[in-house]
Amino acid sequence: MNIWKRRLLFLAVLLPVMASAQTNDTVEKEIVRGWSVGAFPTISISNTLGFQYGLFGSLFYYGDGSTYPDPLHKFTAEASHFTGGRSRFYVTYDSKYLIPNWRLTLSALYMIDPLAFFYGFNGAAQPYDDFLDDHNYYCLDRRFLQVFANFQRELNDHLKIAGGLTFSRYKIADYDTAKYGTPAPLPTTTLSLYHNYINLGLISADEASGGNVLEARAGMVYDTRDIEAAPNRGMLLEVFLNGGLSQGNYNYLKLCAYFSQFHRIPLGFIPAGDPVFAYRLAYTGTMVGDVPFYMQQIISMLVPHTMLTEGLGSAKTMRGLFENRIVADGVAWANIELRVKLVKFTLWKQFFYFAVNPFFDCGLVTQPYRLDRQATAFGEEESVLKRKAQDLATAAGFGFKLAWNENFIITLEFARSFDPSLGNDFWFDAGVNYVF
């Protein structure tokens, strides 16, 4: 699918529609006090989904400013709709201070996605045809509710224990051909890859229409970062087990491990601040059990940076790849980037900076998903498909950032996948926050 048929996103970066409330008349030494509110229109356009409109915003409370740039409380919300059908409603709350020595993260998301992308299993092991992509072949109708709660308990300044629960309810079906059209001149038997996966037995009847899933997490966190939203130095290590119980006896246990590190490069001559070299190494894999197909693309996080983390292939995993292009029982990926602040300024007693971030992303399948069924369906040797699935996928790009009070970061990123069967020659995404 070319870029005009893909999800074309651009965010209108306007002046905040609400100013920040301060508890006194002066701000010294980059300390923000009281409430800080930022609300922005969410605007995008897609030839498939139509025009998106809505509102996105964050609310921070800094109290007397003693914890700045750490807010005492943070609320984020979005409500948006595409004229083509996609709607999403999201709210989250995060605080390290509501309960002493505990961090609490709560969120709720409801999404209606009548043309959700489904590119099959195991990345390059599933053949790709851009002609079929142009005709909605790689789409399905997905509607889901997700409610999320995570807790972290401080053991010392850097070490924490972590746990949490997520309830998800998925409803999956073929996309509405009456509304979006049959992929002519294809016969109805090739309505979609999802449709064919059911016919070929790659998706079982008891999971094909979705279901309810309850997940529980438990693990450890080691965190030495100086600033959470955009660190200048330090590291973050998260290791936890994520177990799921779902309809149809699809029970599983996954291991999730994420390591990121941040190194300030002491150049000294950039007024806005020294550049930061940052990288993340990530892995998630199934230890035991069978994961229902509609849950495989979900990347479990202790503290989500975005509304929903999926992939590989998204703005929060591998930039430049088609959305959810690499889905498997186990995946590993890396994000490497240089974060350079160009200019820093104060406006309305608030602190802003512009930054750029050239980056390189790579990833691969470490544990194929239902590869035996895939080999039977395609009439290929399993070893051949496994080799294709485990080839390294790579992409590179460049991003622009506008940060407000170190925490609210508007981002625009461009990328190119080096394998045209996995991603776009030209990909871009507009949103908030760094990828990690």
Tab-separated table of C-alpha atoms in Angstrom:
chain	number	residue	atom	x	y	z
A	1	MET	CA	0.000	0.000	0.000
A	2	ASN	CA	1.548	3.319	-1.031
A	3	ILE	CA	1.829	6.171	1.393
A	4	TRP	CA	-1.409	7.817	0.198
A	5	LYS	CA	-3.324	4.647	0.997
A	6	ARG	CA	-1.526	4.222	4.299
A	7	ARG	CA	-2.257	5.966	7.499
A	8	LEU	CA	-1.113	9.544	6.816
A	9	LEU	CA	-0.784	11.334	10.098
A	10	PHE	CA	0.113	14.906	10.840
A	11	LEU	CA	-0.492	16.753	14.056
A	12	ALA	CA	-1.420	20.441	14.001
A	13	VAL	CA	0.972	21.864	16.553
A	14	LEU	CA	-0.898	24.910	17.785
A	15	LEU	CA	-0.559	27.136	20.782
A	16	PRO	CA	-2.038	25.444	23.852
A	17	VAL	CA	-5.708	26.184	24.228
A	18	MET	CA	-5.313	26.388	27.949
A	19	ALA	CA	-2.593	28.203	29.853
A	20	SER	CA	-0.824	26.842	32.916
A	21	ALA	CA	-1.921	27.805	36.398
A	22	GLN	CA	0.906	28.825	38.739
A	23	THR	CA	0.919	29.048	42.513
A	24	ASN	CA	3.098	32.179	42.468
A	25	ASP	CA	4.132	34.883	40.039
A	26	THR	CA	7.740	33.882	39.397
A	27	VAL	CA	9.492	30.816	38.070
A	28	GLU	CA	13.102	30.420	39.000
A	29	LYS	CA	15.745	27.855	38.061
A	30	GLU	CA	13.338	26.002	35.796
A	31	ILE	CA	10.840	25.096	38.495
A	32	VAL	CA	7.174	24.762	37.585
A	33	ARG	CA	4.587	24.910	40.326
A	34	GLY	CA	0.903	24.115	40.513
A	35	TRP	CA	-1.099	22.888	37.537
A	36	SER	CA	0.086	22.727	33.930
A	37	VAL	CA	-2.521	21.955	31.298
A	38	GLY	CA	-1.953	21.354	27.606
A	39	ALA	CA	-4.744	20.568	25.148
A	40	PHE	CA	-4.250	20.188	21.400
A	41	PRO	CA	-6.468	19.297	18.462
A	42	THR	CA	-5.734	15.874	16.995
A	43	ILE	CA	-5.850	16.186	13.208
A	44	SER	CA	-4.902	13.628	10.558
A	45	ILE	CA	-6.075	12.399	7.174
A	46	SER	CA	-6.157	9.018	5.477
A	47	ASN	CA	-7.581	8.036	2.090
A	48	THR	CA	-8.799	4.817	3.717
A	49	LEU	CA	-10.108	6.071	7.057
A	50	GLY	CA	-10.870	9.665	6.114
A	51	PHE	CA	-10.345	12.786	8.187
A	52	GLN	CA	-9.548	12.465	11.883
A	53	TYR	CA	-10.616	15.069	14.365
A	54	GLY	CA	-10.567	15.174	18.134
A	55	LEU	CA	-8.743	16.460	21.176
A	56	PHE	CA	-5.658	15.310	23.032
A	57	GLY	CA	-4.287	16.704	26.255
A	58	SER	CA	-2.278	16.190	29.422
A	59	LEU	CA	-2.743	17.617	32.887
A	60	PHE	CA	0.239	17.837	35.260
A	61	TYR	CA	0.278	18.833	38.899
A	62	TYR	CA	3.684	19.871	40.319
A	63	GLY	CA	2.631	21.110	43.753
A	64	ASP	CA	5.316	23.400	45.207
A	65	GLY	CA	7.704	22.400	42.410
A	66	SER	CA	10.065	20.410	44.639
A	67	THR	CA	9.705	17.293	42.446
A	68	TYR	CA	9.988	19.108	39.081
A	69	PRO	CA	10.394	17.896	36.355
A	70	ASP	CA	8.633	14.955	37.976
A	71	PRO	CA	4.906	15.759	38.330
A	72	LEU	CA	3.069	14.722	41.459
A	73	HIS	CA	0.124	13.636	39.311
A	74	LYS	CA	-0.285	13.208	35.562
A	75	PHE	CA	-3.517	12.728	33.601
A	76	THR	CA	-3.681	12.135	29.838
A	77	ALA	CA	-6.760	11.783	27.639
A	78	GLU	CA	-7.722	11.554	23.973
A	79	ALA	CA	-11.018	11.372	22.119
A	80	SER	CA	-10.876	11.232	18.338
A	81	HIS	CA	-12.759	9.930	15.331
A	82	PHE	CA	-12.040	9.171	11.687
A	83	THR	CA	-14.814	9.876	9.206
A	84	GLY	CA	-13.965	6.434	7.760
A	85	GLY	CA	-14.945	4.757	11.017
A	86	ARG	CA	-12.011	4.525	13.424
A	87	SER	CA	-12.683	5.970	16.867
A	88	ARG	CA	-10.603	5.868	20.025
A	89	PHE	CA	-11.158	7.013	23.574
A	90	TYR	CA	-8.327	6.925	26.081
A	91	VAL	CA	-7.617	8.128	29.608
A	92	THR	CA	-4.682	7.421	31.912
A	93	TYR	CA	-3.430	8.451	35.343
A	94	ASP	CA	0.122	8.075	36.650
A	95	SER	CA	1.661	9.077	39.987
A	96	LYS	CA	4.633	8.181	42.168
A	97	TYR	CA	3.285	10.249	45.048
A	98	LEU	CA	-0.384	9.392	45.589
A	99	ILE	CA	0.659	6.454	47.787
A	100	PRO	CA	4.030	6.874	49.547
A	101	ASN	CA	6.732	4.621	48.063
A	102	TRP	CA	4.312	3.274	45.452
A	103	ARG	CA	3.812	4.161	41.805
A	104	LEU	CA	0.297	3.759	40.437
A	105	THR	CA	-0.524	3.677	36.707
A	106	LEU	CA	-4.132	3.312	35.530
A	107	SER	CA	-5.556	3.500	32.016
A	108	ALA	CA	-8.620	2.664	29.981
A	109	LEU	CA	-8.858	2.461	26.192
A	110	TYR	CA	-11.742	1.768	23.844
A	111	MET	CA	-11.018	1.546	20.123
A	112	ILE	CA	-13.170	0.892	17.072
A	113	ASP	CA	-10.938	0.059	14.117
A	114	PRO	CA	-12.885	-1.114	11.056
A	115	LEU	CA	-9.711	-1.393	8.945
A	116	ALA	CA	-7.103	-2.648	11.416
A	117	PHE	CA	-3.956	-3.924	9.757
A	118	PHE	CA	-3.293	-7.682	9.826
A	119	TYR	CA	-0.205	-8.888	7.943
A	120	GLY	CA	-0.201	-12.451	9.232
A	121	PHE	CA	2.352	-14.285	11.328
A	122	ASN	CA	6.142	-14.304	11.474
A	123	GLY	CA	7.011	-11.224	9.445
A	124	ALA	CA	8.722	-12.010	6.146
A	125	ALA	CA	7.536	-15.637	6.356
A	126	GLN	CA	4.137	-14.263	5.283
A	127	PRO	CA	4.429	-13.093	1.631
A	128	TYR	CA	3.465	-9.489	0.959
A	129	ASP	CA	1.850	-8.010	-2.152
A	130	ASP	CA	1.418	-4.222	-2.355
A	131	PHE	CA	-1.383	-4.693	-4.915
A	132	LEU	CA	-3.378	-6.632	-2.308
A	133	ASP	CA	-2.524	-4.014	0.295
A	134	ASP	CA	-4.110	-1.386	-1.955
A	135	HIS	CA	-7.358	-3.377	-1.833
A	136	ASN	CA	-7.729	-3.819	1.957
A	137	TYR	CA	-6.543	-7.442	1.777
A	138	TYR	CA	-4.435	-6.896	4.911
A	139	CYS	CA	-7.311	-5.521	6.989
A	140	LEU	CA	-9.817	-6.793	9.519
A	141	ASP	CA	-12.444	-5.217	11.769
A	142	ARG	CA	-11.174	-4.915	15.354
A	143	ARG	CA	-13.020	-3.431	18.328
A	144	PHE	CA	-11.646	-3.704	21.805
A	145	LEU	CA	-11.721	-2.480	25.367
A	146	GLN	CA	-8.613	-2.518	27.545
A	147	VAL	CA	-8.459	-1.622	31.257
A	148	PHE	CA	-5.010	-1.511	32.807
A	149	ALA	CA	-3.583	-1.158	36.348
A	150	ASN	CA	0.086	-1.367	37.362
A	151	PHE	CA	1.865	-0.886	40.661
A	152	GLN	CA	5.534	-0.397	41.539
A	153	ARG	CA	6.868	-0.551	45.111
A	154	GLU	CA	10.164	1.128	45.951
A	155	LEU	CA	12.730	-1.080	47.694
A	156	ASN	CA	15.415	1.622	47.549
A	157	ASP	CA	16.217	4.689	45.447
A	158	HIS	CA	16.527	2.680	42.233
A	159	LEU	CA	15.117	-0.831	42.728
A	160	LYS	CA	11.381	-1.584	42.628
A	161	ILE	CA	9.087	-4.567	42.524
A	162	ALA	CA	6.265	-4.313	39.984
A	163	GLY	CA	2.959	-5.947	39.243
A	164	GLY	CA	-0.331	-5.322	37.548
A	165	LEU	CA	-3.489	-6.512	35.842
A	166	THR	CA	-5.027	-5.930	32.410
A	167	PHE	CA	-8.484	-6.899	31.224
A	168	SER	CA	-9.077	-6.900	27.463
A	169	ARG	CA	-12.177	-7.640	25.426
A	170	TYR	CA	-11.693	-8.117	21.684
A	171	LYS	CA	-14.273	-8.410	18.926
A	172	ILE	CA	-12.778	-9.445	15.560
A	173	ALA	CA	-14.452	-9.855	12.153
A	174	ASP	CA	-13.868	-9.355	8.442
A	175	TYR	CA	-14.050	-5.725	7.446
A	176	ASP	CA	-17.350	-4.365	6.133
A	177	THR	CA	-17.259	-4.866	2.351
A	178	ALA	CA	-20.565	-3.019	1.936
A	179	LYS	CA	-18.871	0.093	3.336
A	180	TYR	CA	-15.252	-0.301	2.211
A	181	GLY	CA	-15.684	-2.425	-0.926
A	182	THR	CA	-14.620	-5.909	-1.958
A	183	PRO	CA	-10.989	-6.016	-3.136
A	184	ALA	CA	-11.982	-6.347	-6.822
A	185	PRO	CA	-10.878	-7.870	-9.133
A	186	LEU	CA	-10.089	-10.493	-6.459
A	187	PRO	CA	-12.605	-13.300	-5.908
A	188	THR	CA	-14.571	-13.267	-2.652
A	189	THR	CA	-12.572	-16.296	-1.395
A	190	THR	CA	-9.588	-13.948	-1.057
A	191	LEU	CA	-11.558	-11.285	0.767
A	192	SER	CA	-8.749	-10.750	3.278
A	193	LEU	CA	-5.682	-12.426	4.732
A	194	TYR	CA	-7.599	-12.824	7.986
A	195	HIS	CA	-10.392	-14.620	6.081
A	196	ASN	CA	-7.867	-16.926	4.405
A	197	TYR	CA	-6.031	-17.635	7.664
A	198	ILE	CA	-9.304	-18.970	9.102
A	199	ASN	CA	-9.940	-21.133	6.028
A	200	LEU	CA	-6.361	-22.473	6.165
A	201	GLY	CA	-6.506	-23.296	9.871
A	202	LEU	CA	-3.898	-20.728	10.924
A	203	ILE	CA	-6.597	-19.056	13.016
A	204	SER	CA	-8.849	-21.452	14.934
A	205	ALA	CA	-12.610	-21.097	15.068
A	206	ASP	CA	-12.653	-20.552	18.853
A	207	GLU	CA	-10.420	-17.443	18.592
A	208	ALA	CA	-11.438	-16.048	15.210
A	209	SER	CA	-14.020	-13.624	16.602
A	210	GLY	CA	-11.934	-12.483	19.588
A	211	GLY	CA	-12.598	-12.967	23.271
A	212	ASN	CA	-11.904	-11.824	26.822
A	213	VAL	CA	-8.405	-11.927	28.287
A	214	LEU	CA	-7.176	-11.323	31.843
A	215	GLU	CA	-3.431	-10.748	32.192
A	216	ALA	CA	-1.322	-10.483	35.357
A	217	ARG	CA	2.267	-9.180	35.600
A	218	ALA	CA	5.017	-9.426	38.202
A	219	GLY	CA	8.685	-8.461	38.064
A	220	MET	CA	11.456	-6.025	38.929
A	221	VAL	CA	12.470	-2.524	37.824
A	222	TYR	CA	15.878	-0.864	38.182
A	223	ASP	CA	15.806	2.841	37.301
A	224	THR	CA	18.592	5.459	37.554
A	225	ARG	CA	17.257	7.992	35.007
A	226	ASP	CA	17.443	11.666	35.957
A	227	ILE	CA	14.287	12.630	34.028
A	228	GLU	CA	11.714	10.076	32.980
A	229	ALA	CA	10.198	11.645	29.858
A	230	ALA	CA	13.532	12.536	28.201
A	231	PRO	CA	16.526	11.384	30.288
A	232	ASN	CA	19.961	12.969	30.025
A	233	ARG	CA	21.678	10.090	31.814
A	234	GLY	CA	20.953	6.824	33.566
A	235	MET	CA	19.410	3.494	32.685
A	236	LEU	CA	16.137	1.602	32.988
A	237	LEU	CA	15.836	-2.178	33.276
A	238	GLU	CA	12.413	-3.844	33.407
A	239	VAL	CA	12.060	-7.627	33.669
A	240	PHE	CA	8.676	-9.197	34.351
A	241	LEU	CA	6.450	-12.174	33.655
A	242	ASN	CA	3.111	-11.604	31.956
A	243	GLY	CA	0.537	-14.377	32.187
A	244	GLY	CA	-2.793	-14.503	30.404
A	245	LEU	CA	-6.057	-16.411	30.774
A	246	SER	CA	-8.493	-16.242	27.877
A	247	GLN	CA	-11.511	-17.934	26.353
A	248	GLY	CA	-10.925	-21.170	24.509
A	249	ASN	CA	-8.169	-22.312	26.893
A	250	TYR	CA	-5.616	-19.958	25.367
A	251	ASN	CA	-3.485	-19.617	28.484
A	252	TYR	CA	0.106	-18.446	28.344
A	253	LEU	CA	3.084	-17.019	30.202
A	254	LYS	CA	5.430	-14.487	28.574
A	255	LEU	CA	8.783	-13.067	29.599
A	256	CYS	CA	9.276	-9.348	28.927
A	257	ALA	CA	12.680	-7.662	29.272
A	258	TYR	CA	13.469	-4.053	28.305
A	259	PHE	CA	16.794	-2.299	28.841
A	260	SER	CA	17.470	1.319	27.919
A	261	GLN	CA	20.464	3.541	28.623
A	262	PHE	CA	21.129	7.246	28.191
A	263	HIS	CA	24.558	8.884	27.873
A	264	ARG	CA	25.057	12.642	27.857
A	265	ILE	CA	27.779	13.697	25.395
A	266	PRO	CA	29.616	16.586	27.151
A	267	LEU	CA	30.165	18.952	24.229
A	268	GLY	CA	29.480	22.051	26.294
A	269	PHE	CA	28.897	24.510	23.450
A	270	ILE	CA	25.175	23.952	22.749
A	271	PRO	CA	23.206	26.461	24.884
A	272	ALA	CA	20.114	24.249	24.933
A	273	GLY	CA	22.051	21.329	26.452
A	274	ASP	CA	24.384	18.514	25.531
A	275	PRO	CA	23.246	15.781	23.112
A	276	VAL	CA	22.177	12.427	24.507
A	277	PHE	CA	22.989	9.056	22.970
A	278	ALA	CA	20.161	6.657	23.804
A	279	TYR	CA	19.411	3.040	23.008
A	280	ARG	CA	16.907	0.358	23.983
A	281	LEU	CA	17.194	-3.424	23.758
A	282	ALA	CA	13.845	-5.201	24.065
A	283	TYR	CA	12.553	-8.748	24.113
A	284	THR	CA	9.208	-10.407	24.661
A	285	GLY	CA	8.639	-14.129	24.230
A	286	THR	CA	6.200	-16.896	25.103
A	287	MET	CA	7.564	-19.308	27.702
A	288	VAL	CA	4.605	-21.702	27.885
A	289	GLY	CA	1.104	-21.936	26.495
A	290	ASP	CA	-0.694	-20.729	23.379
A	291	VAL	CA	-1.486	-17.044	22.827
A	292	PRO	CA	-4.682	-16.215	20.889
A	293	PHE	CA	-3.797	-14.566	17.590
A	294	TYR	CA	-5.521	-11.265	18.446
A	295	MET	CA	-3.237	-10.791	21.498
A	296	GLN	CA	0.086	-11.563	19.806
A	297	GLN	CA	0.713	-8.031	18.548
A	298	ILE	CA	0.301	-6.495	22.038
A	299	ILE	CA	3.584	-5.444	23.663
A	300	SER	CA	3.058	-5.468	27.420
A	301	MET	CA	4.458	-2.445	29.300
A	302	LEU	CA	4.655	-1.503	32.980
A	303	VAL	CA	4.355	2.242	32.289
A	304	PRO	CA	2.948	2.811	28.774
A	305	HIS	CA	4.477	5.679	26.783
A	306	THR	CA	1.523	5.728	24.437
A	307	MET	CA	-2.103	4.734	24.092
A	308	LEU	CA	-1.254	1.244	22.812
A	309	THR	CA	2.084	-0.447	22.123
A	310	GLU	CA	1.927	-2.984	19.288
A	311	GLY	CA	4.285	-4.442	16.754
A	312	LEU	CA	6.821	-4.967	15.616
A	313	GLY	CA	5.897	-2.169	13.327
A	314	SER	CA	4.587	0.950	15.009
A	315	ALA	CA	5.670	4.354	16.256
A	316	LYS	CA	6.652	2.758	19.585
A	317	THR	CA	8.536	-0.361	18.447
A	318	MET	CA	10.042	-0.340	14.926
A	319	ARG	CA	9.468	2.889	13.056
A	320	GLY	CA	9.174	2.581	9.290
A	321	LEU	CA	7.549	-0.862	9.246
A	322	PHE	CA	3.928	-1.516	8.358
A	323	GLU	CA	1.778	-1.523	11.466
A	324	ASN	CA	1.959	-4.951	13.170
A	325	ARG	CA	4.017	-6.354	10.278
A	326	ILE	CA	6.067	-8.706	12.504
A	327	VAL	CA	3.918	-10.752	14.883
A	328	ALA	CA	5.293	-13.910	16.527
A	329	ASP	CA	5.590	-15.847	19.783
A	330	GLY	CA	8.887	-14.112	20.480
A	331	VAL	CA	10.401	-10.899	19.097
A	332	ALA	CA	13.456	-8.802	19.881
A	333	TRP	CA	14.240	-5.299	18.731
A	334	ALA	CA	16.566	-2.361	19.283
A	335	ASN	CA	16.135	1.404	18.991
A	336	ILE	CA	19.249	3.571	18.712
A	337	GLU	CA	19.096	7.352	18.471
A	338	LEU	CA	20.899	10.612	19.083
A	339	ARG	CA	18.838	13.307	20.806
A	340	VAL	CA	20.058	16.834	20.128
A	341	LYS	CA	18.432	19.907	21.693
A	342	LEU	CA	18.672	22.812	19.268
A	343	VAL	CA	17.077	25.720	21.094
A	344	LYS	CA	15.611	26.330	24.515
A	345	PHE	CA	13.190	29.124	25.423
A	346	THR	CA	10.666	30.324	27.997
A	347	LEU	CA	7.097	31.307	27.151
A	348	TRP	CA	4.304	32.170	29.601
A	349	LYS	CA	6.638	31.157	32.448
A	350	GLN	CA	6.841	27.701	30.903
A	351	PHE	CA	9.962	25.960	29.578
A	352	PHE	CA	10.262	24.678	26.012
A	353	TYR	CA	12.922	23.218	23.753
A	354	PHE	CA	13.197	22.011	20.159
A	355	ALA	CA	15.197	18.855	19.465
A	356	VAL	CA	16.020	16.455	16.644
A	357	ASN	CA	16.649	12.714	16.884
A	358	PRO	CA	18.193	10.711	14.022
A	359	PHE	CA	17.576	7.009	14.722
A	360	PHE	CA	18.108	3.421	13.618
A	361	ASP	CA	15.714	0.571	14.483
A	362	CYS	CA	16.108	-3.167	13.947
A	363	GLY	CA	14.277	-6.300	15.015
A	364	LEU	CA	13.603	-9.956	14.315
A	365	VAL	CA	11.513	-12.982	15.206
A	366	THR	CA	13.145	-15.064	17.933
A	367	GLN	CA	10.298	-17.559	18.325
A	368	PRO	CA	7.951	-18.224	15.374
A	369	TYR	CA	4.208	-18.540	15.899
A	370	ARG	CA	2.311	-21.506	14.408
A	371	LEU	CA	5.057	-22.000	11.849
A	372	ASP	CA	4.066	-25.640	11.275
A	373	ARG	CA	0.556	-24.569	10.236
A	374	GLN	CA	2.014	-21.824	8.062
A	375	ALA	CA	4.335	-24.286	6.296
A	376	THR	CA	1.444	-26.663	5.629
A	377	ALA	CA	-0.765	-23.857	4.321
A	378	PHE	CA	1.944	-22.463	2.002
A	379	GLY	CA	3.358	-25.846	0.947
A	380	GLU	CA	6.871	-24.816	1.988
A	381	GLU	CA	9.552	-26.334	4.164
A	382	GLU	CA	9.287	-25.177	7.760
A	383	SER	CA	13.039	-24.486	7.841
A	384	VAL	CA	12.714	-22.147	4.842
A	385	LEU	CA	9.935	-20.131	6.515
A	386	LYS	CA	11.864	-20.025	9.776
A	387	ARG	CA	14.887	-18.554	7.991
A	388	LYS	CA	12.701	-15.878	6.396
A	389	ALA	CA	11.019	-15.081	9.713
A	390	GLN	CA	14.316	-14.657	11.542
A	391	ASP	CA	15.968	-12.328	9.032
A	392	LEU	CA	16.903	-9.009	10.627
A	393	ALA	CA	14.530	-6.159	9.742
A	394	THR	CA	16.050	-2.669	9.672
A	395	ALA	CA	14.815	0.910	9.322
A	396	ALA	CA	16.229	4.383	9.865
A	397	GLY	CA	14.878	7.882	10.099
A	398	PHE	CA	14.803	11.324	11.623
A	399	GLY	CA	12.549	13.027	14.140
A	400	PHE	CA	11.622	16.472	15.459
A	401	LYS	CA	10.549	17.194	19.033
A	402	LEU	CA	8.910	20.096	20.856
A	403	ALA	CA	9.118	19.589	24.635
A	404	TRP	CA	7.092	21.531	27.170
A	405	ASN	CA	8.235	21.495	30.809
A	406	GLU	CA	10.349	18.381	30.092
A	407	ASN	CA	7.245	16.141	30.157
A	408	PHE	CA	4.849	16.992	27.339
A	409	ILE	CA	6.751	16.158	24.144
A	410	ILE	CA	5.196	16.565	20.702
A	411	THR	CA	6.932	14.435	18.093
A	412	LEU	CA	7.066	14.126	14.307
A	413	GLU	CA	9.185	11.294	12.900
A	414	PHE	CA	10.064	10.116	9.399
A	415	ALA	CA	11.540	6.714	8.571
A	416	ARG	CA	12.375	4.306	5.772
A	417	SER	CA	12.267	0.513	5.926
A	418	PHE	CA	15.139	-1.190	4.110
A	419	ASP	CA	12.905	-4.122	3.137
A	420	PRO	CA	9.928	-3.053	0.971
A	421	SER	CA	8.018	-6.213	1.927
A	422	LEU	CA	8.077	-5.115	5.579
A	423	GLY	CA	7.584	-1.376	5.453
A	424	ASN	CA	7.408	1.922	3.660
A	425	ASP	CA	10.015	3.751	1.635
A	426	PHE	CA	8.556	6.826	3.292
A	427	TRP	CA	6.836	6.544	6.688
A	428	PHE	CA	5.912	9.258	9.119
A	429	ASP	CA	4.063	9.548	12.384
A	430	ALA	CA	2.977	12.441	14.569
A	431	GLY	CA	2.268	11.966	18.242
A	432	VAL	CA	3.748	12.476	21.685
A	433	ASN	CA	6.772	11.237	23.647
A	434	TYR	CA	10.011	9.620	22.639
A	435	VAL	CA	9.832	6.000	21.533
A	436	PHE	CA	11.436	5.047	24.871
